[in-house]
CSV table of C-alpha atoms in Angstrom, one decimal:
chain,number,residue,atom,x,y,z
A,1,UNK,CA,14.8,-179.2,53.3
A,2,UNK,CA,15.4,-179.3,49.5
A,3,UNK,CA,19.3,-181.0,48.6
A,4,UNK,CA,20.8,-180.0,45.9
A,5,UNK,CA,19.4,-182.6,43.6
A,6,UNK,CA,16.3,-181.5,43.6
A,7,UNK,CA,16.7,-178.1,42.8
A,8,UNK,CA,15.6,-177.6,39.2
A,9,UNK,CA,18.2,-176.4,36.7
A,10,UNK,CA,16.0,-173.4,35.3
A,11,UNK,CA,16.3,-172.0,31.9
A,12,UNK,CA,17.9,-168.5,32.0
A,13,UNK,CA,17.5,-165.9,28.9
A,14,UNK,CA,19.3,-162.7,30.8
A,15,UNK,CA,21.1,-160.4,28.3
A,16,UNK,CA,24.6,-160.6,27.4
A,17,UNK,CA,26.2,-157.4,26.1
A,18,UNK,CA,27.2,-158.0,22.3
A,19,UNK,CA,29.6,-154.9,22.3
A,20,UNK,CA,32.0,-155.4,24.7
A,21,UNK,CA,31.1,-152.6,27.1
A,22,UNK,CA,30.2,-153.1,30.8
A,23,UNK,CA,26.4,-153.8,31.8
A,24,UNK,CA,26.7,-150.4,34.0
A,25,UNK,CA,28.8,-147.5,34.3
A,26,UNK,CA,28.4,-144.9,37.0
A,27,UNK,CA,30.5,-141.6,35.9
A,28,UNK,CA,31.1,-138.9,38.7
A,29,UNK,CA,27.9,-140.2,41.3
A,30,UNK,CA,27.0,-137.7,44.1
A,31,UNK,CA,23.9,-138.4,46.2
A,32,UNK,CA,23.1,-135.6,48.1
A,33,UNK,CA,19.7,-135.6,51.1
A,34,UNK,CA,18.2,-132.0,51.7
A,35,UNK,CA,17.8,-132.2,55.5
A,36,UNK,CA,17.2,-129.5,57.8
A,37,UNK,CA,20.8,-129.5,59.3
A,38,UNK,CA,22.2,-129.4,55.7
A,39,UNK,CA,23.4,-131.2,52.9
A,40,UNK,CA,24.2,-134.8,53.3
A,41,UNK,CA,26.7,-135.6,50.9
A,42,UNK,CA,25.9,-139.0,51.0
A,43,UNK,CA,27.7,-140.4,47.7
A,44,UNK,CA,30.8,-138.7,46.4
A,45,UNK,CA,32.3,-138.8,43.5
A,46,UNK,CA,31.8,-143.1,43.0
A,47,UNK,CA,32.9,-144.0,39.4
A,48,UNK,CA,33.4,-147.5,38.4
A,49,UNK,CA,32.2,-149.8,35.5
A,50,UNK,CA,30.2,-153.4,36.6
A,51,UNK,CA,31.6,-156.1,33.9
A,52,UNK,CA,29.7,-158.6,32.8
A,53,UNK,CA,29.4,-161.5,34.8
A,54,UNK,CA,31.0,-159.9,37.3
A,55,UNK,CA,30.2,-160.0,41.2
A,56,UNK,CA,31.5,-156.4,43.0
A,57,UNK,CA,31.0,-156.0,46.6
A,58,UNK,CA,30.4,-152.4,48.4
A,59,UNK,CA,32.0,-152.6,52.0
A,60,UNK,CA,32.4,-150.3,54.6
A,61,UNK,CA,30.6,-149.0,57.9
A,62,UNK,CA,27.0,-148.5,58.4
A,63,UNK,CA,26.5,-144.6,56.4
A,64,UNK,CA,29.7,-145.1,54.3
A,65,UNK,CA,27.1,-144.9,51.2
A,66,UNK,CA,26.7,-148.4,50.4
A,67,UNK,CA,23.1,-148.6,50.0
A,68,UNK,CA,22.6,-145.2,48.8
A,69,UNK,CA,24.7,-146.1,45.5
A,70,UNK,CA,22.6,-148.9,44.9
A,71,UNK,CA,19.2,-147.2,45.3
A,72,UNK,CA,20.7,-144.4,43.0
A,73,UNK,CA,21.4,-147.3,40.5
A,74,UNK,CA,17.6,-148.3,40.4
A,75,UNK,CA,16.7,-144.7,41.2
A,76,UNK,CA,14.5,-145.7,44.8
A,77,UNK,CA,16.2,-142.4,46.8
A,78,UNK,CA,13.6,-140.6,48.9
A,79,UNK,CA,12.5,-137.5,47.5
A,80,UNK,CA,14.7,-135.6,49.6
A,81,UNK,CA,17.2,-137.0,47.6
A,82,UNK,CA,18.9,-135.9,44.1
A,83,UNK,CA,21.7,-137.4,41.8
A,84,UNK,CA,23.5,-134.6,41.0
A,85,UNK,CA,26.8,-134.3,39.3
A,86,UNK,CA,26.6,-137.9,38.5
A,87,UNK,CA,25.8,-140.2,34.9
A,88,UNK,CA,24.7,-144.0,35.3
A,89,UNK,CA,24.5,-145.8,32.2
A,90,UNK,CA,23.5,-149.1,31.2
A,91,UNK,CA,24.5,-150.9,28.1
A,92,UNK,CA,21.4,-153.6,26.3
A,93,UNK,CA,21.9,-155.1,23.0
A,94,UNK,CA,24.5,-152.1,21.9
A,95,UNK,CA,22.6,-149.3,23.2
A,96,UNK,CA,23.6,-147.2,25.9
A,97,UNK,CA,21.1,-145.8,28.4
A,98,UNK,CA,21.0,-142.9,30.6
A,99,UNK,CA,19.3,-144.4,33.7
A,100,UNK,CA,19.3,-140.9,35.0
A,101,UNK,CA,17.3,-140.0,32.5
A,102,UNK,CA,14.6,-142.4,32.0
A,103,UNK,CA,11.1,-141.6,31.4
A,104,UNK,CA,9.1,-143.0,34.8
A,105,UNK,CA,7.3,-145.9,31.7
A,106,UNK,CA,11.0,-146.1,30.7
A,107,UNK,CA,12.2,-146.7,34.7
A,108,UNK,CA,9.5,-149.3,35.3
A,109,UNK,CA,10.8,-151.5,32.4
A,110,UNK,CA,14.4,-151.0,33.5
A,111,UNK,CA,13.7,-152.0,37.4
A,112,UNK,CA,13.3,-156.0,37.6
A,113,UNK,CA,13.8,-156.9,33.9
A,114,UNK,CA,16.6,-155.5,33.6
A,115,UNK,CA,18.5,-154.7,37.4
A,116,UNK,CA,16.5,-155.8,40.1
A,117,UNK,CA,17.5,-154.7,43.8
A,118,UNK,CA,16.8,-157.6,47.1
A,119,UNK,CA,16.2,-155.0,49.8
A,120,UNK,CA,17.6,-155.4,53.5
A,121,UNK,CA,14.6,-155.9,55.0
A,122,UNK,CA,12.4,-158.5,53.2
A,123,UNK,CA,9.6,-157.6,55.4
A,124,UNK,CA,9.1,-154.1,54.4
A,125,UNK,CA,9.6,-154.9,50.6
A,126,UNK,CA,6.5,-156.6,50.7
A,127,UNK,CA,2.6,-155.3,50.6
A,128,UNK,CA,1.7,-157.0,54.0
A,129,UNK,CA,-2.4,-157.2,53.1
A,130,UNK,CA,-1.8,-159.1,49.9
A,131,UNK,CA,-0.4,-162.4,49.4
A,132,UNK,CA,2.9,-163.5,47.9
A,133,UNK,CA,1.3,-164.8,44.4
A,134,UNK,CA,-0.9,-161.5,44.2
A,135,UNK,CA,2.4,-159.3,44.6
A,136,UNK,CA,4.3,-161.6,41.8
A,137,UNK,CA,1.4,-161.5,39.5
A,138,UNK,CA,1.3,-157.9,40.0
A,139,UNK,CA,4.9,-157.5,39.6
A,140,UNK,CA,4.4,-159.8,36.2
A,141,UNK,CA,1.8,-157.5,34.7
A,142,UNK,CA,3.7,-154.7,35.3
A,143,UNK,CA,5.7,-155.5,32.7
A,144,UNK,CA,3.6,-157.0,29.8
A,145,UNK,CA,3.4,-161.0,31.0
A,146,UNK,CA,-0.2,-161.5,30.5
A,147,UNK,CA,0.1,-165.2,30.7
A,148,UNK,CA,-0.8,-166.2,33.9
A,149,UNK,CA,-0.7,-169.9,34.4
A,150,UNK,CA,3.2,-169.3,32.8
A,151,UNK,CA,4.2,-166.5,35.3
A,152,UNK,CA,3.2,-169.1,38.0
A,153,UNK,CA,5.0,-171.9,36.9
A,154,UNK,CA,8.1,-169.6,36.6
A,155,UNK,CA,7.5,-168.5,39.7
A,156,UNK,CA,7.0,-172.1,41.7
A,157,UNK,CA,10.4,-173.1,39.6
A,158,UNK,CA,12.2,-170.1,41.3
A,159,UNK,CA,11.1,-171.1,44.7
A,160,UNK,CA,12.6,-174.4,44.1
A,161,UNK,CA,15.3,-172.9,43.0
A,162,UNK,CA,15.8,-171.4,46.4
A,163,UNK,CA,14.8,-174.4,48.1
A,164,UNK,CA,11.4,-173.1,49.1
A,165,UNK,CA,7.6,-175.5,49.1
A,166,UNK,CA,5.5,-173.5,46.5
A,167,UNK,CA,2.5,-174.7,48.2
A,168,UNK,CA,3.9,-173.4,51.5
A,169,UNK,CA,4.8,-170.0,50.4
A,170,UNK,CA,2.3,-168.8,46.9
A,171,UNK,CA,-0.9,-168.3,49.0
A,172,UNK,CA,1.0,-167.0,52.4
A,173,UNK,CA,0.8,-163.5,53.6
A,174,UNK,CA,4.2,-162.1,54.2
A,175,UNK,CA,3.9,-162.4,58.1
A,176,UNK,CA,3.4,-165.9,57.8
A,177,UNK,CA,6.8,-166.8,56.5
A,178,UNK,CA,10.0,-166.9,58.9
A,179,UNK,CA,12.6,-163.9,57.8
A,180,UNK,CA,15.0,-166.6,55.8
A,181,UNK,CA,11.8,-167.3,53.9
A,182,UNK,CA,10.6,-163.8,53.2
A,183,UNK,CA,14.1,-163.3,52.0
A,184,UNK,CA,14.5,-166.0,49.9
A,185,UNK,CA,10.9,-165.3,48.0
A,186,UNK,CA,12.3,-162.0,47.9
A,187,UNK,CA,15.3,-163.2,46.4
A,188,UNK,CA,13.1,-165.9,43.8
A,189,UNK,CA,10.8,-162.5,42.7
A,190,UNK,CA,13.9,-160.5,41.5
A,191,UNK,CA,15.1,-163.1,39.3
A,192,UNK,CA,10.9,-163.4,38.0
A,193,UNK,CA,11.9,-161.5,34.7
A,194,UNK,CA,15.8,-162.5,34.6
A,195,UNK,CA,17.2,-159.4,35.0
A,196,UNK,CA,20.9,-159.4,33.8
A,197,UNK,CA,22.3,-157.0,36.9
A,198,UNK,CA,21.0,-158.4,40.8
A,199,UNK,CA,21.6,-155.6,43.7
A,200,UNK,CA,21.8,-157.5,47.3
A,201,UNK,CA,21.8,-155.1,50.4
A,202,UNK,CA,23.1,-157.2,53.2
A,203,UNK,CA,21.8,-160.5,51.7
A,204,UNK,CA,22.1,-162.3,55.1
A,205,UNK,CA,21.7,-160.3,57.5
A,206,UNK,CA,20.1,-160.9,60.9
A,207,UNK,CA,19.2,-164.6,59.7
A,208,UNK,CA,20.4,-167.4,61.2
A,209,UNK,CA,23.8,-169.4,60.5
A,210,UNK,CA,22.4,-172.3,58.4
A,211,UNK,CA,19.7,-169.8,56.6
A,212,UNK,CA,22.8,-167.2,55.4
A,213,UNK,CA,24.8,-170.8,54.3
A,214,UNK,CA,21.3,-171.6,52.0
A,215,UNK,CA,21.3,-168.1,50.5
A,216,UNK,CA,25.2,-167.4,50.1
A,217,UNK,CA,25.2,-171.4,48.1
A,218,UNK,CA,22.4,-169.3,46.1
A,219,UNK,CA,23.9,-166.6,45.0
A,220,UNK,CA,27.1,-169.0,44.3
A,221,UNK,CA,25.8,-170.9,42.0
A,222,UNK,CA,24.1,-167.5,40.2
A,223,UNK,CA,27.7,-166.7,40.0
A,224,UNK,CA,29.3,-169.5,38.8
A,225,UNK,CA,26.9,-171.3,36.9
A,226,UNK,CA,24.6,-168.5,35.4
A,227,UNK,CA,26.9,-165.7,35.5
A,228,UNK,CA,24.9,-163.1,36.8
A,229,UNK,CA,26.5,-159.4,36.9
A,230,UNK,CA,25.8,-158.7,41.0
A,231,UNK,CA,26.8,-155.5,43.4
A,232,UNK,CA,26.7,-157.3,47.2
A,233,UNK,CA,26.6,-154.5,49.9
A,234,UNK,CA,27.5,-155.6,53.0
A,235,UNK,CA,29.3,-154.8,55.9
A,236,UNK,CA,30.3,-158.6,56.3
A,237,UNK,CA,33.4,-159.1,54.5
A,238,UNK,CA,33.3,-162.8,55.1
A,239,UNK,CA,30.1,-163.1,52.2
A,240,UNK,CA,32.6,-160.4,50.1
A,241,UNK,CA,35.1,-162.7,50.0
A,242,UNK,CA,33.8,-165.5,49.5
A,243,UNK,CA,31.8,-164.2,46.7
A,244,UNK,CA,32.6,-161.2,45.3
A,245,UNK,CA,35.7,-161.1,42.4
A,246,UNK,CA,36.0,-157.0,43.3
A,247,UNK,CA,35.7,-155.1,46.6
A,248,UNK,CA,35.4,-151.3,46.5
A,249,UNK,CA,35.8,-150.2,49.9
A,250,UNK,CA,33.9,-147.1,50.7
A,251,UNK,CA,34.3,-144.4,53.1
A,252,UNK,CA,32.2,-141.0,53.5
A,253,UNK,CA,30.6,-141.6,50.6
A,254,UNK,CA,33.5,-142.5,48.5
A,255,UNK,CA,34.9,-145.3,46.9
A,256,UNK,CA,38.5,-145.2,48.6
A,257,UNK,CA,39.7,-148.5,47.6
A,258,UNK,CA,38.9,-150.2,44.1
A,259,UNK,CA,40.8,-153.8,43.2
A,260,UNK,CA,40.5,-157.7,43.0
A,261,UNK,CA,39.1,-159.8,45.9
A,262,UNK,CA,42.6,-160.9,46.9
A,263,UNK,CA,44.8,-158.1,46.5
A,264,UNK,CA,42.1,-156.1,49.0
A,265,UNK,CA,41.9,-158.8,51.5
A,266,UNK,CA,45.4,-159.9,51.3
A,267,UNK,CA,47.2,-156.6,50.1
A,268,UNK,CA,45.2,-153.4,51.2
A,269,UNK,CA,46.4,-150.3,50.3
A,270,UNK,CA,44.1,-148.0,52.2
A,271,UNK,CA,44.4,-147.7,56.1
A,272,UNK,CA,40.3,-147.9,56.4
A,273,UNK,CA,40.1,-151.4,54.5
A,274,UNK,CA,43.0,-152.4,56.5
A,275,UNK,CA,41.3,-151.6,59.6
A,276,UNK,CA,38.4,-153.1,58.8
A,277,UNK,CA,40.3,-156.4,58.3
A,278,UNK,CA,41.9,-156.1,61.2
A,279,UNK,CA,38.6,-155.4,62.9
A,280,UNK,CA,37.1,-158.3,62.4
A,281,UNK,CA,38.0,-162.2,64.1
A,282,UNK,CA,39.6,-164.5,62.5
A,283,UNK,CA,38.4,-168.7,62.4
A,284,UNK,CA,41.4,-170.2,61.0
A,285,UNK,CA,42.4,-170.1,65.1
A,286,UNK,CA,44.9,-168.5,67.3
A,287,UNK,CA,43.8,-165.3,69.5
A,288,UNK,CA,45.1,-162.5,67.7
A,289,UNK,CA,44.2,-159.2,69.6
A,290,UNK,CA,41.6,-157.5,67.5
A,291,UNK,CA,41.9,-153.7,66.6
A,292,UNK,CA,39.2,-151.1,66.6
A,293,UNK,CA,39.3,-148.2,64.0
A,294,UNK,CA,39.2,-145.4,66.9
A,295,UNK,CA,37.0,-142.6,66.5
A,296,UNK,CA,34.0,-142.3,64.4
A,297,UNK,CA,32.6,-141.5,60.9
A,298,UNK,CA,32.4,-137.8,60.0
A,299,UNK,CA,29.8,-135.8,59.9
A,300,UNK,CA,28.6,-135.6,56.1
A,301,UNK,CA,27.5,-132.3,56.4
A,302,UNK,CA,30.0,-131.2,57.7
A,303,UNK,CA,33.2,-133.6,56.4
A,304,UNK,CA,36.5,-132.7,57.6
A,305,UNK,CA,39.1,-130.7,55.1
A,306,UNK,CA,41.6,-132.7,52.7
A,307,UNK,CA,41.1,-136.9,52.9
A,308,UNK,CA,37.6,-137.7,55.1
A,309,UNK,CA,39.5,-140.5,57.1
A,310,UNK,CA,43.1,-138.3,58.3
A,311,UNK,CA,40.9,-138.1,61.7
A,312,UNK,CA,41.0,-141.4,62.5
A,313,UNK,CA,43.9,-142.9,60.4
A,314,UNK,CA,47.7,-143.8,62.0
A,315,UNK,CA,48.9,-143.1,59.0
A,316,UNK,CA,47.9,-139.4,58.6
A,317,UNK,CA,50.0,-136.1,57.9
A,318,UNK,CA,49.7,-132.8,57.7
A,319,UNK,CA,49.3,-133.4,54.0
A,320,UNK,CA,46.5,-135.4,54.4
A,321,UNK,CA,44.4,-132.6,56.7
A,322,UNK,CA,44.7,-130.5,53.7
A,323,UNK,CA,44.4,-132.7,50.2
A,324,UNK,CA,41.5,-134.9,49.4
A,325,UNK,CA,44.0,-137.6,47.6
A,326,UNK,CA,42.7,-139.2,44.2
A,327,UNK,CA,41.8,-142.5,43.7
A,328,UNK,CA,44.9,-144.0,42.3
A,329,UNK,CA,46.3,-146.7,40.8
A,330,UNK,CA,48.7,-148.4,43.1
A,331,UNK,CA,49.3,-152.1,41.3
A,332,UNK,CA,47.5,-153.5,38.4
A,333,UNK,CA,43.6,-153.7,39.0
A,334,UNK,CA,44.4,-152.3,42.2
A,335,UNK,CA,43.4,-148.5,43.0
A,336,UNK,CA,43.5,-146.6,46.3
A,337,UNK,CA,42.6,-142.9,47.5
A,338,UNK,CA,45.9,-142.3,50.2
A,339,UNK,CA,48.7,-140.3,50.1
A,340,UNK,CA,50.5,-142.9,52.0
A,341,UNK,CA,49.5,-146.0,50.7
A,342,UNK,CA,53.3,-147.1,49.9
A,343,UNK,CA,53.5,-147.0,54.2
A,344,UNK,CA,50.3,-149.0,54.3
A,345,UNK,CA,52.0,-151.8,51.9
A,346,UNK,CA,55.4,-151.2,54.1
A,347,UNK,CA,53.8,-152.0,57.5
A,348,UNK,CA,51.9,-154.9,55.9
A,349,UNK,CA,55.3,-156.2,55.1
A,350,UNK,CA,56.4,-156.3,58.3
A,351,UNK,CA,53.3,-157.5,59.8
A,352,UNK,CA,51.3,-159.7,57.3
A,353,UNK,CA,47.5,-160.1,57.5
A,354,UNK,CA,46.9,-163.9,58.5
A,355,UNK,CA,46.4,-165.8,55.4
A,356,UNK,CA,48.4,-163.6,53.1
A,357,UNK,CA,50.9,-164.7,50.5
């Protein structure tokens, strides 16, 4: 294994806004899928600026929308998909531009060079009859890098940088390499043209403990020392945590709570990301009983009358089966969509989340 010593410091060139707006802005987003059943109204309503710099992470269940936001970002829905209400814009050296509304010549030069997206499933994000060096050289000529003998040392520097053997990995087919190898080659390909916003959908998933320790020091030291803009999706609210400096907790397709790593862990405001928390165990010791949100997710499409949770929340009132509430500021930096959010904050009082000050 590569320490940390060796790991090259690479040269990074990834755009910096120059007019103070955010890298992205998504205005109003609603994904919808044309099914047979219906209408699923997978994304609702999600608007929220990514700052520069800036790592936000998308929690919530399995078909709370997570993923669909992020492939609507990078515009990857199926066909059966459309974006519609909904703006996404990105901001480049002072110009604003309507991802929606790219030309396909346009899209190709956004995608990688600009936001690149590392896909759940590393194994299915690759060609599995060409090689790895074939895919990145494809990838590479894509978008105008002609020189070849530069795209592979750029390449063999970024699998150093995620503490990969170049020899082992350039001429391998994908089946060859372990899943916390395809993942990290995956991971050293996105960052190919220095793209200034990263996606991650569930970064670490089904790998083992000391492979999702290698990748999270990874995308740490993108963070800190590079200051990449990043959107983690992930149900595991450990890597959120320890990552992430926003959470937006989402919920039917909505963003239900918005605010600051700490205030969300420490000082939710929404019953959902409270359950959640509570939902999961605890390593700082002691056997706290853990609590299950009952019920399950609704049908989206056919959701449930006023707020999309009032099924399944403690909290609930007749209030709530009838108004979808707002998403709200409740504290500074710190927004929630719950009409009772002030008895959220009053049982928290009187029975503090482990950890909180």
């Amino acid at each position: 294994m590569t320490v940390a010593s060796e790991i090259p410091a690479l040269e990074w060139h990834h755009a910096t806004p120059t007019n103070g707006k955010p890298p992205l802005t998504l205005k109003n987003v609603h994904v919808q899928y044309a099914t047979r059943k219906g209408s699923v109204q997978a994304v609702r309503g999600v608007t929220l600026d990514l700052h520069a710099g800036e790592s936000l992470a998308l929690i919530g269940e399995s078909g709370s929308g997570k993923t669909t936001l992020g492939l609507a970002i990078v515009r990857l829905l199926a066909n059966t998909a459309r974006v519609e209400p909904g703006e996404i814009h990105y901001h480049r050296d002072g110009r604003e531009i309507d991802v929606l509304g790219l030309s396909q010549a346009k899209l190709r030069e956004f995608r990688w060079r600009d936001c690149a997206m590392v896909f759940q499933s590393a194994l299915n994000a690759f060609n599995p009859v060409l090689r790895i060096w074939d895919q990145v050289w494809d990838t590479a000529r894509a978008h105008g890098w002609n020189d070849r003998r530069a795209v592979r040392e750029r390449f063999v520097d970024l699998l150093r940088f995620v503490q990969l053997d170049p020899t082992r990995v350039t001429n391998a087919y994908p089946h060859e390499l372990s899943g916390g190898m395809r993942q990290r080659t995956l991971l050293a390909i996105s960052l190919l043209l220095d793209p200034q916003i990263l996606i991650l959908d569930e970064p670490t998933t089904a790998l083992d403990i000391l492979t999702q320790r290698t990748i999270i020091s990874l995308l740490r030291r993108l963070k800190e020392e590079q200051h990449f803009t990043m959107i983690f999706i992930s149900h595991d609210l450990a890597i959120a945590a320890e990552l992430a400096d926003r959470v937006a907790t989402m919920y039917a397709g909505r963003v239900v709570e918005l605010g600051r790593t700490e205030d969300i862990f420490y000082r939710p405001r929404h019953p959902y990301t409270l359950g959640l928390i509570r939902a999961v165990p605890t390593v700082l010791g002691g056997f706290e009983a853990l609590s299950s949100i009952p019920g399950s997710p609704p049908d989206l499409v056919n959701l449930p009358d006023g707020c999309k949770f009032h099924p399944r929340c403690p909290f609930a009132s007749d209030r709530c089966g009838q108004e979808e509430p707002p998403l709200d500021t409740v504290a500074e930096g710190h927004q929630a969509a719950c009409w009772h959010w002030d008895k959220v904050a009053a049982e928290l009082a009187h029975t503090p989340l482990r950890g909180a000050r």
